[in-house]
mmCIF file of C-alpha atoms in Angstrom:
data_model
loop_
_atom_site.group_PDB
_atom_site.id
_atom_site.type_symbol
_atom_site.label_atom_id
_atom_site.label_comp_id
_atom_site.label_asym_id
_atom_site.label_seq_id
_atom_site.Cartn_x
_atom_site.Cartn_y
_atom_site.Cartn_z
ATOM 1 C CA MET A 1417 -12.415 8.248 -20.244
ATOM 2 C CA SER A 1418 -11.328 11.151 -17.800
ATOM 3 C CA ASP A 1419 -9.654 10.349 -14.634
ATOM 4 C CA ILE A 1420 -11.462 9.004 -11.928
ATOM 5 C CA ALA A 1421 -10.702 10.314 -8.272
ATOM 6 C CA ILE A 1422 -9.932 7.603 -5.897
ATOM 7 C CA ASP A 1423 -12.425 8.683 -2.720
ATOM 8 C CA HIS A 1424 -10.860 6.426 -0.050
ATOM 9 C CA VAL A 1425 -9.473 3.225 0.810
ATOM 10 C CA PHE A 1426 -10.205 0.919 3.394
ATOM 11 C CA VAL A 1427 -7.687 -1.439 5.236
ATOM 12 C CA LEU A 1428 -8.916 -4.093 7.442
ATOM 13 C CA ARG A 1429 -7.179 -4.546 10.753
ATOM 14 C CA LYS A 1430 -7.866 -6.554 13.794
ATOM 15 C CA HIS A 1431 -10.414 -5.504 16.427
ATOM 16 C CA GLY A 1432 -8.511 -3.840 19.242
ATOM 17 C CA ASP A 1433 -5.444 -3.150 17.003
ATOM 18 C CA PRO A 1434 -6.712 -0.532 14.379
ATOM 19 C CA LEU A 1435 -3.685 1.824 14.286
ATOM 20 C CA PRO A 1436 -0.725 0.719 12.206
ATOM 21 C CA PRO A 1437 2.743 2.172 13.209
ATOM 22 C CA ALA A 1438 2.539 4.629 9.951
ATOM 23 C CA VAL A 1439 -0.172 6.754 12.002
ATOM 24 C CA ARG A 1440 2.329 7.569 14.754
ATOM 25 C CA GLU A 1441 5.374 7.753 12.484
ATOM 26 C CA HIS A 1442 3.783 10.448 10.287
ATOM 27 C CA ARG A 1443 1.757 12.066 13.098
ATOM 28 C CA LEU A 1444 -1.323 11.474 11.247
ATOM 29 C CA THR A 1445 -4.586 13.479 12.501
ATOM 30 C CA GLU A 1446 -7.821 11.569 13.054
ATOM 31 C CA GLN A 1447 -10.982 13.205 11.582
ATOM 32 C CA TYR A 1448 -13.647 10.879 12.907
ATOM 33 C CA ARG A 1449 -14.565 7.541 14.011
ATOM 34 C CA ARG A 1450 -18.008 5.638 13.633
ATOM 35 C CA GLU A 1451 -19.729 2.380 13.728
ATOM 36 C CA HIS A 1452 -21.911 0.920 10.747
ATOM 37 C CA PRO A 1453 -24.886 -0.464 12.489
ATOM 38 C CA GLY A 1454 -26.060 -3.682 10.979
ATOM 39 C CA GLN A 1455 -22.872 -4.390 9.081
ATOM 40 C CA GLY A 1456 -20.709 -5.228 12.005
ATOM 41 C CA THR A 1457 -17.923 -2.948 11.366
ATOM 42 C CA ALA A 1458 -16.213 0.375 12.997
ATOM 43 C CA ASN A 1459 -13.673 2.602 11.537
ATOM 44 C CA VAL A 1460 -11.225 5.490 12.131
ATOM 45 C CA CYS A 1461 -10.546 7.842 9.280
ATOM 46 C CA PHE A 1462 -7.442 10.139 8.221
ATOM 47 C CA ALA A 1463 -8.216 12.682 5.616
ATOM 48 C CA PHE A 1464 -5.833 14.342 2.998
ATOM 49 C CA ASP A 1465 -6.583 17.108 0.866
ATOM 50 C CA ASN A 1466 -8.261 15.007 -1.943
ATOM 51 C CA PHE A 1467 -8.245 11.300 -0.299
ATOM 52 C CA TYR A 1468 -9.163 9.664 3.069
ATOM 53 C CA LEU A 1469 -7.663 6.593 4.529
ATOM 54 C CA GLU A 1470 -10.014 4.424 6.323
ATOM 55 C CA LEU A 1471 -8.774 1.818 9.140
ATOM 56 C CA LEU A 1472 -11.654 -0.701 9.302
ATOM 57 C CA TRP A 1473 -12.144 -3.601 11.912
ATOM 58 C CA ILE A 1474 -14.789 -6.318 12.293
ATOM 59 C CA HIS A 1475 -16.630 -5.823 16.015
ATOM 60 C CA ASP A 1476 -19.736 -8.061 15.436
ATOM 61 C CA VAL A 1477 -19.110 -11.360 13.312
ATOM 62 C CA THR A 1478 -22.669 -12.307 12.953
ATOM 63 C CA GLU A 1479 -23.866 -8.930 11.478
ATOM 64 C CA ALA A 1480 -20.913 -9.061 9.074
ATOM 65 C CA ALA A 1481 -22.007 -12.473 8.208
ATOM 66 C CA SER A 1482 -25.606 -11.648 7.790
ATOM 67 C CA THR A 1483 -27.890 -11.868 4.736
ATOM 68 C CA GLY A 1484 -27.297 -8.479 2.834
ATOM 69 C CA ILE A 1485 -23.789 -7.900 4.035
ATOM 70 C CA ARG A 1486 -21.996 -11.140 3.444
ATOM 71 C CA ARG A 1487 -21.577 -10.752 -0.394
ATOM 72 C CA ILE A 1488 -19.039 -7.802 0.397
ATOM 73 C CA GLY A 1489 -16.973 -10.741 1.824
ATOM 74 C CA LEU A 1490 -15.646 -8.689 4.785
ATOM 75 C CA LEU A 1491 -15.098 -11.810 7.044
ATOM 76 C CA GLU A 1492 -13.042 -13.293 4.471
ATOM 77 C CA ARG A 1493 -11.215 -10.117 3.642
ATOM 78 C CA SER A 1494 -10.331 -9.843 7.463
ATOM 79 C CA ARG A 1495 -9.041 -13.502 7.283
ATOM 80 C CA TRP A 1496 -6.492 -12.800 4.582
ATOM 81 C CA MET A 1497 -3.505 -14.400 6.295
ATOM 82 C CA THR A 1498 -5.387 -17.744 6.476
ATOM 83 C CA ASP A 1499 -8.123 -17.437 3.928
ATOM 84 C CA GLY A 1500 -6.248 -15.552 1.041
ATOM 85 C CA GLY A 1501 -8.651 -12.927 0.899
ATOM 86 C CA CYS A 1502 -7.888 -9.024 -0.176
ATOM 87 C CA PRO A 1503 -8.005 -6.984 2.769
ATOM 88 C CA PHE A 1504 -8.530 -3.738 0.898
ATOM 89 C CA GLY A 1505 -11.313 -1.780 -0.291
ATOM 90 C CA ILE A 1506 -11.279 1.070 -2.933
ATOM 91 C CA ALA A 1507 -14.007 3.846 -3.478
ATOM 92 C CA TRP A 1508 -13.981 5.926 -6.408
ATOM 93 C CA ARG A 1509 -15.704 9.267 -7.269
ATOM 94 C CA GLY A 1510 -16.778 10.015 -10.783
ATOM 95 C CA GLY A 1511 -14.590 12.361 -13.001
ATOM 96 C CA ASP A 1512 -15.806 15.360 -14.903
ATOM 97 C CA GLU A 1513 -19.175 15.372 -16.696
ATOM 98 C CA GLY A 1514 -20.457 12.546 -14.011
ATOM 99 C CA ARG A 1515 -18.308 9.752 -15.728
ATOM 100 C CA THR A 1516 -17.682 6.737 -13.821
ATOM 101 C CA LEU A 1517 -16.155 3.165 -14.034
ATOM 102 C CA ALA A 1518 -17.829 1.218 -16.944
ATOM 103 C CA VAL A 1519 -18.012 -1.717 -15.133
ATOM 104 C CA PRO A 1520 -20.903 -4.218 -14.048
ATOM 105 C CA CYS A 1521 -22.117 -3.370 -10.690
ATOM 106 C CA TRP A 1522 -24.971 -4.436 -8.260
ATOM 107 C CA ASP A 1523 -26.684 -2.260 -5.459
ATOM 108 C CA PHE A 1524 -25.464 -2.953 -1.922
ATOM 109 C CA ARG A 1525 -27.870 -1.595 0.530
ATOM 110 C CA PRO A 1526 -26.335 -1.790 3.947
ATOM 111 C CA PRO A 1527 -28.878 -0.922 7.195
ATOM 112 C CA TYR A 1528 -26.827 2.415 8.063
ATOM 113 C CA LEU A 1529 -28.214 3.969 4.976
ATOM 114 C CA PRO A 1530 -31.515 5.388 4.086
ATOM 115 C CA PRO A 1531 -33.765 2.913 2.213
ATOM 116 C CA ASP A 1532 -33.654 4.648 -1.135
ATOM 117 C CA ARG A 1533 -29.853 5.201 -1.132
ATOM 118 C CA ALA A 1534 -27.442 2.291 -2.167
ATOM 119 C CA ILE A 1535 -23.820 1.646 -2.897
ATOM 120 C CA ARG A 1536 -22.718 0.401 -6.445
ATOM 121 C CA VAL A 1537 -20.149 -2.292 -5.839
ATOM 122 C CA ALA A 1538 -18.241 -3.768 -8.861
ATOM 123 C CA VAL A 1539 -19.347 -7.385 -9.450
ATOM 124 C CA ASP A 1540 -15.571 -8.379 -9.877
ATOM 125 C CA SER A 1541 -15.437 -7.858 -6.087
ATOM 126 C CA ASP A 1542 -17.487 -11.024 -5.598
ATOM 127 C CA ASP A 1543 -14.069 -12.618 -5.625
ATOM 128 C CA THR A 1544 -12.559 -11.797 -2.303
ATOM 129 C CA ARG A 1545 -9.041 -12.192 -3.701
ATOM 130 C CA GLN A 1546 -9.663 -8.908 -5.318
ATOM 131 C CA PRO A 1547 -10.208 -5.709 -3.422
ATOM 132 C CA MET A 1548 -13.879 -4.474 -3.085
ATOM 133 C CA LEU A 1549 -14.481 -1.905 -5.365
ATOM 134 C CA PHE A 1550 -17.418 0.587 -4.880
ATOM 135 C CA GLU A 1551 -18.562 4.046 -6.049
ATOM 136 C CA SER A 1552 -18.599 6.324 -2.969
ATOM 137 C CA PRO A 1553 -21.658 7.640 -1.937
ATOM 138 C CA GLY A 1554 -20.163 10.714 -1.387
ATOM 139 C CA GLN A 1555 -18.982 12.980 -4.352
ATOM 140 C CA SER A 1556 -16.633 15.407 -2.716
ATOM 141 C CA SER A 1557 -13.007 15.675 -1.690
ATOM 142 C CA PRO A 1558 -12.064 16.116 2.270
ATOM 143 C CA LEU A 1559 -11.011 20.114 1.250
ATOM 144 C CA GLU A 1560 -14.956 20.327 0.582
ATOM 145 C CA TRP A 1561 -16.367 18.765 3.611
ATOM 146 C CA PRO A 1562 -17.771 20.749 6.215
ATOM 147 C CA SER A 1563 -15.131 22.248 8.554
ATOM 148 C CA GLU A 1564 -16.332 20.412 11.717
ATOM 149 C CA ARG A 1565 -15.788 17.126 9.783
ATOM 150 C CA ARG A 1566 -12.351 18.024 7.848
ATOM 151 C CA GLY A 1567 -10.822 19.714 10.734
ATOM 152 C CA THR A 1568 -7.247 20.492 9.870
ATOM 153 C CA LEU A 1569 -6.721 17.393 7.674
ATOM 154 C CA GLN A 1570 -3.047 16.504 7.783
ATOM 155 C CA HIS A 1571 -1.878 20.143 7.654
ATOM 156 C CA ASP A 1572 -0.388 19.764 11.053
ATOM 157 C CA SER A 1573 2.170 17.367 9.656
ATOM 158 C CA ASP A 1574 2.685 19.283 6.339
ATOM 159 C CA LEU A 1575 0.945 16.818 4.331
ATOM 160 C CA GLY A 1576 -1.505 17.633 1.557
ATOM 161 C CA SER A 1577 -2.576 15.757 -1.533
ATOM 162 C CA VAL A 1578 -2.035 12.054 -2.195
ATOM 163 C CA THR A 1579 -0.568 11.772 -5.547
ATOM 164 C CA ARG A 1580 0.082 8.070 -6.150
ATOM 165 C CA ILE A 1581 -1.669 5.201 -4.477
ATOM 166 C CA THR A 1582 0.329 1.821 -4.862
ATOM 167 C CA LEU A 1583 -1.547 -1.432 -3.927
ATOM 168 C CA THR A 1584 0.317 -4.630 -3.462
ATOM 169 C CA LEU A 1585 -1.700 -7.792 -4.174
ATOM 170 C CA ALA A 1586 -0.269 -11.029 -2.522
ATOM 171 C CA ASN A 1587 -0.336 -14.614 -3.518
ATOM 172 C CA ARG A 1588 0.013 -13.781 -7.291
ATOM 173 C CA THR A 1589 -3.396 -12.406 -7.710
ATOM 174 C CA LEU A 1590 -3.841 -10.587 -10.829
ATOM 175 C CA PRO A 1591 -6.075 -7.554 -11.229
ATOM 176 C CA ALA A 1592 -9.516 -8.177 -12.461
ATOM 177 C CA ALA A 1593 -11.259 -6.244 -15.173
ATOM 178 C CA ALA A 1594 -12.584 -3.608 -12.863
ATOM 179 C CA LEU A 1595 -9.450 -3.170 -10.832
ATOM 180 C CA ALA A 1596 -7.306 -2.768 -14.098
ATOM 181 C CA GLN A 1597 -9.808 -0.057 -15.503
ATOM 182 C CA LEU A 1598 -9.518 1.956 -12.263
ATOM 183 C CA ALA A 1599 -5.767 1.865 -12.184
ATOM 184 C CA GLU A 1600 -5.723 2.730 -15.830
ATOM 185 C CA ASN A 1601 -7.892 5.889 -15.077
ATOM 186 C CA SER A 1602 -6.547 7.147 -11.841
ATOM 187 C CA ILE A 1603 -3.437 7.541 -9.481
ATOM 188 C CA LEU A 1604 -3.800 3.811 -8.551
ATOM 189 C CA THR A 1605 -1.320 1.547 -9.167
ATOM 190 C CA VAL A 1606 -1.295 -2.219 -8.731
ATOM 191 C CA ILE A 1607 1.685 -4.618 -8.129
ATOM 192 C CA GLN A 1608 2.407 -8.041 -6.941
ATOM 193 C CA GLY A 1609 4.087 -8.943 -3.766
ATOM 194 C CA THR A 1610 4.273 -11.457 -1.046
ATOM 195 C CA ARG A 1611 2.417 -9.587 1.560
ATOM 196 C CA PRO A 1612 -0.580 -6.974 0.911
ATOM 197 C CA ALA A 1613 0.396 -3.371 1.332
ATOM 198 C CA LEU A 1614 -1.021 0.116 0.770
ATOM 199 C CA GLU A 1615 1.622 2.718 -0.006
ATOM 200 C CA LEU A 1616 0.382 6.480 -0.321
ATOM 201 C CA ALA A 1617 2.659 9.366 -1.978
ATOM 202 C CA VAL A 1618 1.662 12.440 -0.353
ATOM 203 C CA THR A 1619 2.825 15.998 -1.126
ATOM 204 C CA ARG A 1620 4.554 18.174 1.521
ATOM 205 C CA ARG A 1621 2.864 21.519 1.550
ATOM 206 C CA SER A 1622 6.061 23.305 2.538
ATOM 207 C CA ASN A 1623 7.990 22.320 -0.378
ATOM 208 C CA ASP A 1624 8.177 20.348 -3.592
ATOM 209 C CA SER A 1625 8.955 16.832 -1.808
ATOM 210 C CA SER A 1626 6.688 14.008 -0.691
ATOM 211 C CA GLU A 1627 6.155 11.672 1.912
ATOM 212 C CA ARG A 1628 5.587 7.965 1.539
ATOM 213 C CA ILE A 1629 3.269 6.201 3.904
ATOM 214 C CA ARG A 1630 2.964 2.618 4.263
ATOM 215 C CA ILE A 1631 -0.092 0.849 5.713
ATOM 216 C CA GLU A 1632 -0.335 -2.928 6.091
ATOM 217 C CA PRO A 1633 -3.306 -4.920 7.062
ATOM 218 C CA SER A 1634 -3.255 -6.818 10.565
#
């Protein structure tokens, strides 16, 4: 299988505490914010040349627990410290010739999408100890976004493309089949640790070095 692009990763944060220290330390530029009507979540996104980071939080518990939403396990994932859920979601884009992950999926139809559109979610994600894995509705990298959406990306901080994504799963959680396949065919690496974390290796535009950005849930 050709390499699969990691479109974005979301990290669940507490409502009212969306920005981790790494955002300020690395002077990341915010691209956009929005709410997801009917899902009970809101986000802030930071785009790199080939990938974007989404900080996600729940602002309406009733909506997040509603029929049609609860299967993706946002509440359990947000309560990772007490319930052992995984506070991450990983979206992929297909590789060349339209290839994608060969894993069982179901169609998630959140209220904020048009009725004829759905998000393919890996069945393995029903286990909320695993990250939520899903195919991105968008199929373009941030460099290809319209200028009003992409802005300057992270170029003001001399940052370009993400070359490695390291995801730490806590509580001795082993990657399920879908996650293992995604790691085998992308820039994702999955390791085990005592606390969940996300680390991005990002190229510097001015030289051959790279920056490491560590993001933790809250």
